[in-house]
Amino acid sequence: MTAGVDEVALTPLRERVRSALVERIGISRRKATMSVLLAGVFTVSFTITLLVVVLSRVAEDLDSTVSVVSWSITAPMLAFAITGPAFGRLGDLVGHKRVFVGGLLGAGLFAGLAALAPSASWLVALRTLSAASGAATGPSAMAFINRMFDPQERVRPLATWSFVTAGAPVLGVVAGVPLVETVGWRVIFLAQAPLCVAGALLAWWLLRDTEKQSGVRFDAAGAITLGVGAALVLLGVNRGTAWGWSSPFIVASLASGLVLLVVFGTIERRVAAPMVPPRWFRTRNVAFPVLSVSLNNFGYMGGFILVPQMLDKGVGLSLETIGWVIIARPLTFALAAPLAARVTMRTGERFAGMFGSMTVFTSMIVLSTVREATPLWVIALGLAFSGLGLGVASPALSSLLANAVDDSEMGTASAMHQLMAQIGALLGAAVMISVHEATLDQGVLPSYSNALVVGAALCVVAGLLAGEVRSTVR
């Protein structure tokens, strides 16, 4: 036989061997695949926000300032959002298995180098490259999940996927203080590298590759204009209060960013293979779920960045106490997501989206009332409402999006979902911090309350948008 025939004959044998080995350890092939995918996504997402509560210690270690080191969180989150659509396209072109494995390897390489960063600028650059590589895992994992499950089955696995993608960064904040105090921030990133490599090797061995789409092209101009435009707008919003909203740099940054985003919209309407197809935003079960998730993330992630600072600078809690209190958010998310999947399958995605959005709204309102004498259980309850709300809304709306596009577009749709969710999160953090800084003359805690009320208002809009979707017929 020829070498090609030998390879064709060996492929089914390899699949049977893999399946037999997986079943020998008491787990189905589908569950094993889910475990590998979610472990990979968790490994690259967990460290993105690990330094939120300990920025001052990292800045001191690198002889820098908190405002500079904070970009080691903001820049990776932006890179994670912007590069996702390109990886979604690449997965459609060469297969999502290769993209998933390559993303893990790249994330591990740059994480290891970040552990050796000699300065804040090097830390920001290497953390950004690590997050940009790791962004490949999100759309690829979601593409695998949507191929493994039928439309009526997707809510449950997507609930788990949503917990990992949204919960891993929150767990990073919770674990940040004890880990940094115990082993130091450099050791954490150094340990991430071999975990990523091990995950890549296991994924390469276990995963079946997805079919390759013909005629897939990259929208390079769209990716560049969106990335640079979003970065300039976020920079302007982030530094506007500190540098002055009328300063030439802030005005130029905001104006240039908005112009580039308009150019991005024009490009997407004209290119043959847009990064974010405009026709999707004329589709009810694509446009409304994506926008609702984005606005929910505005409030959820804005509060996620803001609340630890509020409890530290406003209430005066110790870092250790803050670490224990904010665990209420990911813990509730972990408990709510799988249970909410069952409820969603009975009540429909529309109800789940509306209920989740209004529960995050409730969280923002409860947290906005926090003062020095507020009991810890009230703070924990407010955080728990946030985890419950996103745990209910996110998987339901993600499932609607997946069911509204063709299987051949899963990679691009998954990447667009990740993009809009991250853009909402970044805008939430930037805008809510700016509101806090701009109203500091009212007092520390009132200024945080003002920011949280802004997040609450956006969650109301998210609930209204969720009310416009059509639930999957069951």
CSV table of C-alpha atoms in Angstrom, one decimal:
chain,number,residue,atom,x,y,z
A,1,MET,CA,0.0,0.0,0.0
A,2,THR,CA,1.1,3.6,-0.5
A,3,ALA,CA,2.0,5.9,2.4
A,4,GLY,CA,-1.3,7.8,1.9
A,5,VAL,CA,-3.4,4.6,2.1
A,6,ASP,CA,-1.4,3.5,5.2
A,7,GLU,CA,-2.3,6.9,6.8
A,8,VAL,CA,-5.9,6.6,5.9
A,9,ALA,CA,-6.0,3.0,7.3
A,10,LEU,CA,-4.3,4.0,10.5
A,11,THR,CA,-6.5,7.0,11.3
A,12,PRO,CA,-9.6,4.9,12.4
A,13,LEU,CA,-7.3,2.6,14.4
A,14,ARG,CA,-5.9,5.6,16.3
A,15,GLU,CA,-9.4,6.9,17.0
A,16,ARG,CA,-10.4,3.5,18.4
A,17,VAL,CA,-7.3,3.3,20.6
A,18,ARG,CA,-7.9,6.8,22.0
A,19,SER,CA,-11.6,6.1,22.6
A,20,ALA,CA,-10.7,2.8,24.3
A,21,LEU,CA,-8.1,4.4,26.6
A,22,VAL,CA,-10.5,7.2,27.5
A,23,GLU,CA,-13.3,4.7,28.4
A,24,ARG,CA,-10.9,2.6,30.5
A,25,ILE,CA,-10.7,5.5,33.0
A,26,GLY,CA,-14.5,5.6,33.2
A,27,ILE,CA,-15.3,8.7,31.2
A,28,SER,CA,-17.0,9.1,27.8
A,29,ARG,CA,-15.1,10.6,24.8
A,30,ARG,CA,-17.4,13.6,24.8
A,31,LYS,CA,-16.8,14.3,28.5
A,32,ALA,CA,-13.1,13.9,28.1
A,33,THR,CA,-13.1,16.3,25.2
A,34,MET,CA,-15.1,18.9,27.3
A,35,SER,CA,-12.7,18.5,30.2
A,36,VAL,CA,-9.6,19.1,28.0
A,37,LEU,CA,-11.2,22.1,26.3
A,38,LEU,CA,-12.3,23.8,29.5
A,39,ALA,CA,-9.1,23.1,31.3
A,40,GLY,CA,-7.2,24.8,28.5
A,41,VAL,CA,-9.5,27.8,28.5
A,42,PHE,CA,-9.2,28.0,32.3
A,43,THR,CA,-5.4,27.9,32.2
A,44,VAL,CA,-5.1,30.9,29.9
A,45,SER,CA,-7.9,32.9,31.5
A,46,PHE,CA,-7.1,32.4,35.2
A,47,THR,CA,-4.0,34.7,35.2
A,48,ILE,CA,-5.4,37.6,33.2
A,49,THR,CA,-6.8,39.3,36.3
A,50,LEU,CA,-4.6,37.6,38.9
A,51,LEU,CA,-2.9,40.9,39.8
A,52,VAL,CA,-6.0,43.1,40.3
A,53,VAL,CA,-5.8,43.3,44.1
A,54,VAL,CA,-2.0,43.3,44.4
A,55,LEU,CA,-1.1,45.9,41.7
A,56,SER,CA,0.7,48.1,44.2
A,57,ARG,CA,3.0,45.2,45.3
A,58,VAL,CA,3.9,44.3,41.7
A,59,ALA,CA,4.5,48.0,40.9
A,60,GLU,CA,6.9,48.3,43.9
A,61,ASP,CA,8.7,45.1,42.8
A,62,LEU,CA,9.3,46.5,39.3
A,63,ASP,CA,10.0,50.1,40.5
A,64,SER,CA,7.0,51.4,38.6
A,65,THR,CA,3.5,52.9,39.4
A,66,VAL,CA,0.1,51.3,39.7
A,67,SER,CA,-1.3,53.2,36.7
A,68,VAL,CA,1.4,51.7,34.5
A,69,VAL,CA,1.2,48.2,35.9
A,70,SER,CA,-2.6,48.2,35.6
A,71,TRP,CA,-2.0,47.9,31.9
A,72,SER,CA,-0.8,44.4,32.5
A,73,ILE,CA,-4.5,43.6,33.1
A,74,THR,CA,-6.2,46.0,30.6
A,75,ALA,CA,-3.9,45.3,27.6
A,76,PRO,CA,-4.3,41.5,27.9
A,77,MET,CA,-8.1,41.8,28.2
A,78,LEU,CA,-8.1,43.9,25.1
A,79,ALA,CA,-5.8,41.6,23.2
A,80,PHE,CA,-7.9,38.6,24.3
A,81,ALA,CA,-11.0,40.3,22.8
A,82,ILE,CA,-9.5,41.7,19.5
A,83,THR,CA,-7.5,38.6,18.4
A,84,GLY,CA,-10.4,36.2,19.0
A,85,PRO,CA,-12.2,36.8,15.6
A,86,ALA,CA,-8.9,36.2,13.7
A,87,PHE,CA,-8.4,32.9,15.5
A,88,GLY,CA,-12.1,32.0,14.8
A,89,ARG,CA,-11.4,32.5,11.1
A,90,LEU,CA,-8.1,30.6,11.3
A,91,GLY,CA,-9.9,27.7,12.9
A,92,ASP,CA,-12.4,27.5,10.1
A,93,LEU,CA,-9.5,27.5,7.7
A,94,VAL,CA,-7.1,25.0,9.1
A,95,GLY,CA,-9.2,23.2,11.8
A,96,HIS,CA,-9.9,24.2,15.4
A,97,LYS,CA,-7.7,21.5,16.9
A,98,ARG,CA,-4.5,23.1,15.5
A,99,VAL,CA,-5.6,26.6,16.6
A,100,PHE,CA,-6.5,25.4,20.1
A,101,VAL,CA,-3.2,23.6,20.6
A,102,GLY,CA,-1.2,26.5,19.1
A,103,GLY,CA,-2.9,29.0,21.3
A,104,LEU,CA,-2.0,27.0,24.4
A,105,LEU,CA,1.6,26.7,23.4
A,106,GLY,CA,1.9,30.4,22.7
A,107,ALA,CA,0.2,31.4,26.0
A,108,GLY,CA,2.6,29.1,27.9
A,109,LEU,CA,5.7,30.4,26.1
A,110,PHE,CA,4.9,34.1,26.8
A,111,ALA,CA,3.7,33.4,30.4
A,112,GLY,CA,7.1,31.8,31.1
A,113,LEU,CA,8.9,34.9,29.7
A,114,ALA,CA,6.6,37.2,31.7
A,115,ALA,CA,7.8,35.5,34.9
A,116,LEU,CA,11.3,36.9,34.0
A,117,ALA,CA,10.1,40.4,33.1
A,118,PRO,CA,12.7,43.0,34.2
A,119,SER,CA,10.4,46.0,34.0
A,120,ALA,CA,6.7,47.0,34.0
A,121,SER,CA,6.8,47.6,30.2
A,122,TRP,CA,8.2,44.1,29.6
A,123,LEU,CA,5.5,42.6,31.9
A,124,VAL,CA,2.7,44.5,30.0
A,125,ALA,CA,4.1,43.4,26.6
A,126,LEU,CA,4.6,39.7,27.5
A,127,ARG,CA,1.3,39.4,29.3
A,128,THR,CA,-0.4,40.9,26.3
A,129,LEU,CA,1.3,38.4,23.9
A,130,SER,CA,0.3,35.6,26.3
A,131,ALA,CA,-3.3,36.7,26.3
A,132,ALA,CA,-3.4,37.2,22.6
A,133,SER,CA,-2.2,33.6,22.0
A,134,GLY,CA,-4.5,32.2,24.7
A,135,ALA,CA,-7.5,33.9,22.9
A,136,ALA,CA,-7.3,31.2,20.4
A,137,THR,CA,-8.7,28.7,22.9
A,138,GLY,CA,-12.0,30.4,23.4
A,139,PRO,CA,-13.6,30.4,19.9
A,140,SER,CA,-12.1,27.0,19.2
A,141,ALA,CA,-13.5,25.4,22.4
A,142,MET,CA,-16.9,26.9,21.7
A,143,ALA,CA,-16.7,25.6,18.1
A,144,PHE,CA,-16.0,22.1,19.4
A,145,ILE,CA,-18.8,22.3,21.9
A,146,ASN,CA,-21.4,23.5,19.4
A,147,ARG,CA,-20.4,20.6,17.0
A,148,MET,CA,-20.6,17.9,19.8
A,149,PHE,CA,-24.1,18.9,21.0
A,150,ASP,CA,-27.4,19.3,19.2
A,151,PRO,CA,-29.2,22.7,19.4
A,152,GLN,CA,-31.6,21.6,22.1
A,153,GLU,CA,-28.7,20.2,24.2
A,154,ARG,CA,-26.3,23.2,24.1
A,155,VAL,CA,-27.5,25.2,27.1
A,156,ARG,CA,-26.0,22.8,29.6
A,157,PRO,CA,-22.5,22.5,28.2
A,158,LEU,CA,-22.5,26.2,27.4
A,159,ALA,CA,-23.4,26.9,31.0
A,160,THR,CA,-20.1,25.1,32.0
A,161,TRP,CA,-18.2,27.0,29.3
A,162,SER,CA,-19.6,30.3,30.5
A,163,PHE,CA,-18.6,29.5,34.0
A,164,VAL,CA,-15.0,28.9,32.9
A,165,THR,CA,-14.7,31.9,30.6
A,166,ALA,CA,-16.3,34.3,33.1
A,167,GLY,CA,-15.4,32.6,36.3
A,168,ALA,CA,-11.7,32.0,35.7
A,169,PRO,CA,-10.8,35.7,35.7
A,170,VAL,CA,-12.9,36.2,38.9
A,171,LEU,CA,-11.2,33.2,40.6
A,172,GLY,CA,-7.9,34.8,39.6
A,173,VAL,CA,-8.8,37.9,41.6
A,174,VAL,CA,-9.8,35.7,44.6
A,175,ALA,CA,-6.6,33.7,44.5
A,176,GLY,CA,-4.3,36.6,43.7
A,177,VAL,CA,-3.7,37.8,47.2
A,178,PRO,CA,-2.8,34.4,48.9
A,179,LEU,CA,-0.8,33.2,45.9
A,180,VAL,CA,1.2,36.3,45.5
A,181,GLU,CA,1.9,36.4,49.3
A,182,THR,CA,2.8,32.7,49.4
A,183,VAL,CA,4.9,32.1,46.2
A,184,GLY,CA,5.2,35.5,44.5
A,185,TRP,CA,3.7,36.7,41.2
A,186,ARG,CA,6.7,35.5,39.1
A,187,VAL,CA,6.3,31.9,40.3
A,188,ILE,CA,2.6,31.9,39.3
A,189,PHE,CA,3.4,32.8,35.7
A,190,LEU,CA,6.3,30.4,35.6
A,191,ALA,CA,4.0,27.6,36.7
A,192,GLN,CA,1.5,28.5,34.0
A,193,ALA,CA,4.0,27.6,31.2
A,194,PRO,CA,4.3,23.9,31.8
A,195,LEU,CA,0.5,23.6,32.5
A,196,CYS,CA,-0.2,25.1,29.0
A,197,VAL,CA,2.3,22.8,27.3
A,198,ALA,CA,0.8,19.7,29.1
A,199,GLY,CA,-2.7,20.8,28.0
A,200,ALA,CA,-1.5,21.3,24.4
A,201,LEU,CA,0.0,17.8,24.3
A,202,LEU,CA,-3.2,16.2,25.7
A,203,ALA,CA,-5.4,18.2,23.4
A,204,TRP,CA,-3.3,17.2,20.4
A,205,TRP,CA,-3.7,13.5,21.4
A,206,LEU,CA,-7.4,13.5,22.3
A,207,LEU,CA,-9.2,16.0,20.1
A,208,ARG,CA,-10.7,15.1,16.7
A,209,ASP,CA,-10.1,17.9,14.3
A,210,THR,CA,-13.0,19.9,12.8
A,211,GLU,CA,-13.7,20.1,9.1
A,212,LYS,CA,-11.8,22.7,7.2
A,213,GLN,CA,-13.9,25.4,5.4
A,214,SER,CA,-12.9,26.3,1.9
A,215,GLY,CA,-12.6,29.9,0.7
A,216,VAL,CA,-12.0,31.3,4.2
A,217,ARG,CA,-10.2,34.7,4.1
A,218,PHE,CA,-8.9,37.0,6.8
A,219,ASP,CA,-10.2,40.5,7.3
A,220,ALA,CA,-6.8,42.1,8.2
A,221,ALA,CA,-8.0,45.7,7.7
A,222,GLY,CA,-11.0,45.1,9.9
A,223,ALA,CA,-8.9,43.5,12.7
A,224,ILE,CA,-6.4,46.4,12.7
A,225,THR,CA,-8.9,49.2,12.7
A,226,LEU,CA,-11.0,47.5,15.4
A,227,GLY,CA,-8.0,46.8,17.6
A,228,VAL,CA,-6.3,50.2,17.3
A,229,GLY,CA,-9.7,52.1,17.5
A,230,ALA,CA,-10.8,50.2,20.6
A,231,ALA,CA,-7.4,50.6,22.3
A,232,LEU,CA,-7.4,54.4,21.7
A,233,VAL,CA,-11.0,54.8,23.0
A,234,LEU,CA,-10.2,52.8,26.1
A,235,LEU,CA,-7.0,54.7,26.7
A,236,GLY,CA,-8.8,58.0,26.4
A,237,VAL,CA,-11.6,56.9,28.8
A,238,ASN,CA,-9.1,55.3,31.2
A,239,ARG,CA,-6.8,58.4,31.5
A,240,GLY,CA,-9.3,61.2,30.9
A,241,THR,CA,-9.9,62.1,34.5
A,242,ALA,CA,-6.2,61.9,35.4
A,243,TRP,CA,-4.9,63.9,32.4
A,244,GLY,CA,-7.9,66.1,31.9
A,245,TRP,CA,-10.7,65.6,29.4
A,246,SER,CA,-9.7,68.7,27.4
A,247,SER,CA,-6.0,67.7,27.1
A,248,PRO,CA,-4.8,67.4,23.5
A,249,PHE,CA,-3.7,63.8,24.0
A,250,ILE,CA,-7.1,62.7,25.4
A,251,VAL,CA,-9.1,64.5,22.7
A,252,ALA,CA,-6.8,63.1,20.0
A,253,SER,CA,-7.0,59.6,21.4
A,254,LEU,CA,-10.8,59.6,21.7
A,255,ALA,CA,-11.4,61.2,18.3
A,256,SER,CA,-8.9,59.0,16.5
A,257,GLY,CA,-10.4,55.9,18.1
A,258,LEU,CA,-13.9,56.8,17.1
A,259,VAL,CA,-12.9,57.5,13.6
A,260,LEU,CA,-11.2,54.2,13.3
A,261,LEU,CA,-14.2,52.4,14.7
A,262,VAL,CA,-16.4,54.1,12.0
A,263,VAL,CA,-13.8,53.0,9.4
A,264,PHE,CA,-14.1,49.5,10.8
A,265,GLY,CA,-17.9,49.5,10.3
A,266,THR,CA,-17.4,50.7,6.7
A,267,ILE,CA,-14.8,48.0,6.0
A,268,GLU,CA,-17.1,45.3,7.4
A,269,ARG,CA,-19.9,46.3,5.0
A,270,ARG,CA,-17.6,46.1,2.0
A,271,VAL,CA,-15.3,43.1,2.4
A,272,ALA,CA,-16.2,39.7,1.2
A,273,ALA,CA,-15.3,37.9,4.4
A,274,PRO,CA,-15.9,40.4,7.3
A,275,MET,CA,-14.5,39.7,10.8
A,276,VAL,CA,-18.0,40.6,12.2
A,277,PRO,CA,-20.6,40.1,9.4
A,278,PRO,CA,-23.0,43.1,9.5
A,279,ARG,CA,-25.9,40.8,8.4
A,280,TRP,CA,-25.7,39.1,11.9
A,281,PHE,CA,-26.7,42.4,13.5
A,282,ARG,CA,-29.9,42.2,11.5
A,283,THR,CA,-30.7,38.8,12.9
A,284,ARG,CA,-32.8,38.9,16.0
A,285,ASN,CA,-31.2,35.9,17.8
A,286,VAL,CA,-27.7,37.1,17.0
A,287,ALA,CA,-27.8,40.9,17.6
A,288,PHE,CA,-29.9,41.0,20.8
A,289,PRO,CA,-28.1,38.2,22.6
A,290,VAL,CA,-24.6,39.6,21.7
A,291,LEU,CA,-25.5,43.1,22.8
A,292,SER,CA,-27.2,41.9,26.0
A,293,VAL,CA,-24.2,39.8,27.0
A,294,SER,CA,-21.9,42.8,26.2
A,295,LEU,CA,-23.9,45.1,28.5
A,296,ASN,CA,-24.2,42.5,31.2
A,297,ASN,CA,-20.4,42.2,31.1
A,298,PHE,CA,-20.2,46.0,31.4
A,299,GLY,CA,-21.8,45.9,34.8
A,300,TYR,CA,-20.4,42.5,35.9
A,301,MET,CA,-16.8,43.1,35.0
A,302,GLY,CA,-16.9,46.8,35.9
A,303,GLY,CA,-18.0,45.8,39.4
A,304,PHE,CA,-15.5,43.0,39.4
A,305,ILE,CA,-12.6,45.5,39.0
A,306,LEU,CA,-14.2,48.2,41.2
A,307,VAL,CA,-15.5,46.3,44.2
A,308,PRO,CA,-12.1,45.1,45.5
A,309,GLN,CA,-10.8,48.6,45.4
A,310,MET,CA,-13.9,49.9,47.1
A,311,LEU,CA,-13.6,47.4,49.9
A,312,ASP,CA,-9.9,48.3,50.3
A,313,LYS,CA,-9.9,52.1,50.0
A,314,GLY,CA,-13.5,52.9,51.0
A,315,VAL,CA,-14.5,50.3,53.6
A,316,GLY,CA,-11.0,49.6,54.9
A,317,LEU,CA,-11.1,45.8,54.8
A,318,SER,CA,-7.8,43.8,54.8
A,319,LEU,CA,-6.7,42.2,51.5
A,320,GLU,CA,-7.2,38.8,53.1
A,321,THR,CA,-10.8,39.6,54.1
A,322,ILE,CA,-11.5,41.0,50.6
A,323,GLY,CA,-10.2,37.8,49.0
A,324,TRP,CA,-12.6,35.7,51.1
A,325,VAL,CA,-15.6,38.0,50.6
A,326,ILE,CA,-15.4,38.2,46.8
A,327,ILE,CA,-15.4,34.5,46.5
A,328,ALA,CA,-19.2,34.7,46.8
A,329,ARG,CA,-19.3,35.8,43.1
A,330,PRO,CA,-17.5,32.8,41.5
A,331,LEU,CA,-19.0,30.4,44.0
A,332,THR,CA,-22.6,31.4,43.1
A,333,PHE,CA,-21.7,31.4,39.4
A,334,ALA,CA,-20.4,27.8,39.8
A,335,LEU,CA,-23.6,26.7,41.5
A,336,ALA,CA,-26.0,28.6,39.3
A,337,ALA,CA,-24.7,27.8,35.9
A,338,PRO,CA,-25.5,24.1,35.8
A,339,LEU,CA,-28.8,24.5,37.6
A,340,ALA,CA,-29.8,27.4,35.4
A,341,ALA,CA,-29.3,25.3,32.3
A,342,ARG,CA,-32.1,23.0,33.5
A,343,VAL,CA,-34.4,25.9,34.2
A,344,THR,CA,-33.6,27.5,30.8
A,345,MET,CA,-34.5,24.3,29.0
A,346,ARG,CA,-37.9,24.5,30.6
A,347,THR,CA,-38.6,28.3,30.6
A,348,GLY,CA,-36.6,29.3,27.4
A,349,GLU,CA,-33.6,31.6,26.8
A,350,ARG,CA,-35.7,34.8,26.8
A,351,PHE,CA,-36.8,34.5,30.4
A,352,ALA,CA,-33.3,33.4,31.5
A,353,GLY,CA,-31.7,36.4,29.8
A,354,MET,CA,-34.1,38.9,31.3
A,355,PHE,CA,-33.9,37.3,34.8
A,356,GLY,CA,-30.1,37.2,34.7
A,357,SER,CA,-29.7,40.8,33.6
A,358,MET,CA,-32.1,42.1,36.3
A,359,THR,CA,-30.2,40.0,38.9
A,360,VAL,CA,-26.9,41.6,38.0
A,361,PHE,CA,-28.8,45.0,38.2
A,362,THR,CA,-29.9,44.0,41.7
A,363,SER,CA,-26.2,43.2,42.6
A,364,MET,CA,-25.1,46.7,41.4
A,365,ILE,CA,-27.7,48.4,43.5
A,366,VAL,CA,-27.0,46.4,46.7
A,367,LEU,CA,-23.2,47.1,46.3
A,368,SER,CA,-23.8,50.8,45.7
A,369,THR,CA,-25.3,51.0,49.2
A,370,VAL,CA,-22.2,49.7,50.9
A,371,ARG,CA,-20.7,51.9,53.7
A,372,GLU,CA,-18.2,51.4,56.5
A,373,ALA,CA,-20.7,49.8,58.8
A,374,THR,CA,-22.3,47.5,56.2
A,375,PRO,CA,-22.2,43.8,57.4
A,376,LEU,CA,-20.0,41.5,55.4
A,377,TRP,CA,-23.0,39.3,54.6
A,378,VAL,CA,-24.7,42.1,52.7
A,379,ILE,CA,-21.6,42.7,50.6
A,380,ALA,CA,-21.3,38.9,50.0
A,381,LEU,CA,-25.0,38.8,49.0
A,382,GLY,CA,-24.5,41.7,46.5
A,383,LEU,CA,-21.6,39.8,44.9
A,384,ALA,CA,-23.6,36.6,44.9
A,385,PHE,CA,-26.4,38.2,43.0
A,386,SER,CA,-23.8,39.2,40.3
A,387,GLY,CA,-22.6,35.6,39.9
A,388,LEU,CA,-26.2,34.3,39.9
A,389,GLY,CA,-27.3,36.7,37.2
A,390,LEU,CA,-24.4,36.1,34.8
A,391,GLY,CA,-24.6,32.4,35.5
A,392,VAL,CA,-28.2,32.3,34.3
A,393,ALA,CA,-28.0,34.8,31.4
A,394,SER,CA,-24.7,34.0,29.7
A,395,PRO,CA,-25.2,30.4,28.8
A,396,ALA,CA,-28.8,30.9,27.7
A,397,LEU,CA,-27.9,33.8,25.3
A,398,SER,CA,-24.7,32.0,24.1
A,399,SER,CA,-26.9,29.0,23.2
A,400,LEU,CA,-29.3,31.2,21.2
A,401,LEU,CA,-26.4,32.7,19.3
A,402,ALA,CA,-25.0,29.3,18.4
A,403,ASN,CA,-28.4,28.0,17.2
A,404,ALA,CA,-28.8,31.1,15.0
A,405,VAL,CA,-25.8,30.5,12.7
A,406,ASP,CA,-24.7,27.8,10.4
A,407,ASP,CA,-22.2,25.1,11.7
A,408,SER,CA,-19.7,26.4,9.1
A,409,GLU,CA,-19.7,29.8,10.9
A,410,MET,CA,-19.3,28.5,14.4
A,411,GLY,CA,-15.7,29.6,14.8
A,412,THR,CA,-16.5,33.2,13.6
A,413,ALA,CA,-19.6,33.4,15.7
A,414,SER,CA,-17.9,32.2,18.8
A,415,ALA,CA,-15.1,34.7,18.3
A,416,MET,CA,-17.6,37.5,17.8
A,417,HIS,CA,-19.3,36.5,21.1
A,418,GLN,CA,-16.0,36.6,22.9
A,419,LEU,CA,-15.1,39.9,21.3
A,420,MET,CA,-18.3,41.7,22.3
A,421,ALA,CA,-18.3,40.2,25.8
A,422,GLN,CA,-14.7,41.4,26.3
A,423,ILE,CA,-15.3,44.9,24.8
A,424,GLY,CA,-18.3,45.3,27.2
A,425,ALA,CA,-16.1,44.2,30.1
A,426,LEU,CA,-13.3,46.6,29.2
A,427,LEU,CA,-15.7,49.5,28.6
A,428,GLY,CA,-17.3,48.7,31.9
A,429,ALA,CA,-14.0,48.8,33.8
A,430,ALA,CA,-12.8,52.0,32.0
A,431,VAL,CA,-16.1,53.9,32.3
A,432,MET,CA,-16.9,52.9,35.9
A,433,ILE,CA,-13.4,53.7,37.1
A,434,SER,CA,-13.6,57.1,35.3
A,435,VAL,CA,-17.0,57.9,37.0
A,436,HIS,CA,-15.4,57.0,40.4
A,437,GLU,CA,-12.4,59.2,39.8
A,438,ALA,CA,-14.5,62.1,38.4
A,439,THR,CA,-16.8,62.2,41.5
A,440,LEU,CA,-14.2,61.7,44.2
A,441,ASP,CA,-15.1,65.2,45.6
A,442,GLN,CA,-18.3,63.6,46.9
A,443,GLY,CA,-16.4,61.2,49.0
A,444,VAL,CA,-14.7,57.9,48.4
A,445,LEU,CA,-17.6,55.5,49.0
A,446,PRO,CA,-20.2,57.8,47.2
A,447,SER,CA,-17.9,58.0,44.2
A,448,TYR,CA,-17.9,54.1,44.0
A,449,SER,CA,-21.6,54.1,44.4
A,450,ASN,CA,-22.0,56.5,41.4
A,451,ALA,CA,-20.0,54.1,39.3
A,452,LEU,CA,-22.0,51.1,40.3
A,453,VAL,CA,-25.3,52.9,39.5
A,454,VAL,CA,-24.0,53.4,36.0
A,455,GLY,CA,-23.3,49.7,35.7
A,456,ALA,CA,-26.8,49.0,37.0
A,457,ALA,CA,-28.4,51.2,34.4
A,458,LEU,CA,-26.6,49.3,31.6
A,459,CYS,CA,-27.9,46.0,33.0
A,460,VAL,CA,-31.5,47.3,32.7
A,461,VAL,CA,-30.8,47.9,29.0
A,462,ALA,CA,-29.3,44.4,28.7
A,463,GLY,CA,-32.6,43.0,30.2
A,464,LEU,CA,-34.7,44.9,27.7
A,465,LEU,CA,-32.5,43.6,24.8
A,466,ALA,CA,-32.8,40.0,26.2
A,467,GLY,CA,-36.6,40.5,26.1
A,468,GLU,CA,-36.5,40.9,22.3
A,469,VAL,CA,-35.0,37.4,21.6
A,470,ARG,CA,-37.0,34.3,20.5
A,471,SER,CA,-36.5,31.2,22.6
A,472,THR,CA,-35.5,28.0,20.9
A,473,VAL,CA,-38.5,25.7,20.2
A,474,ARG,CA,-38.2,22.6,22.4
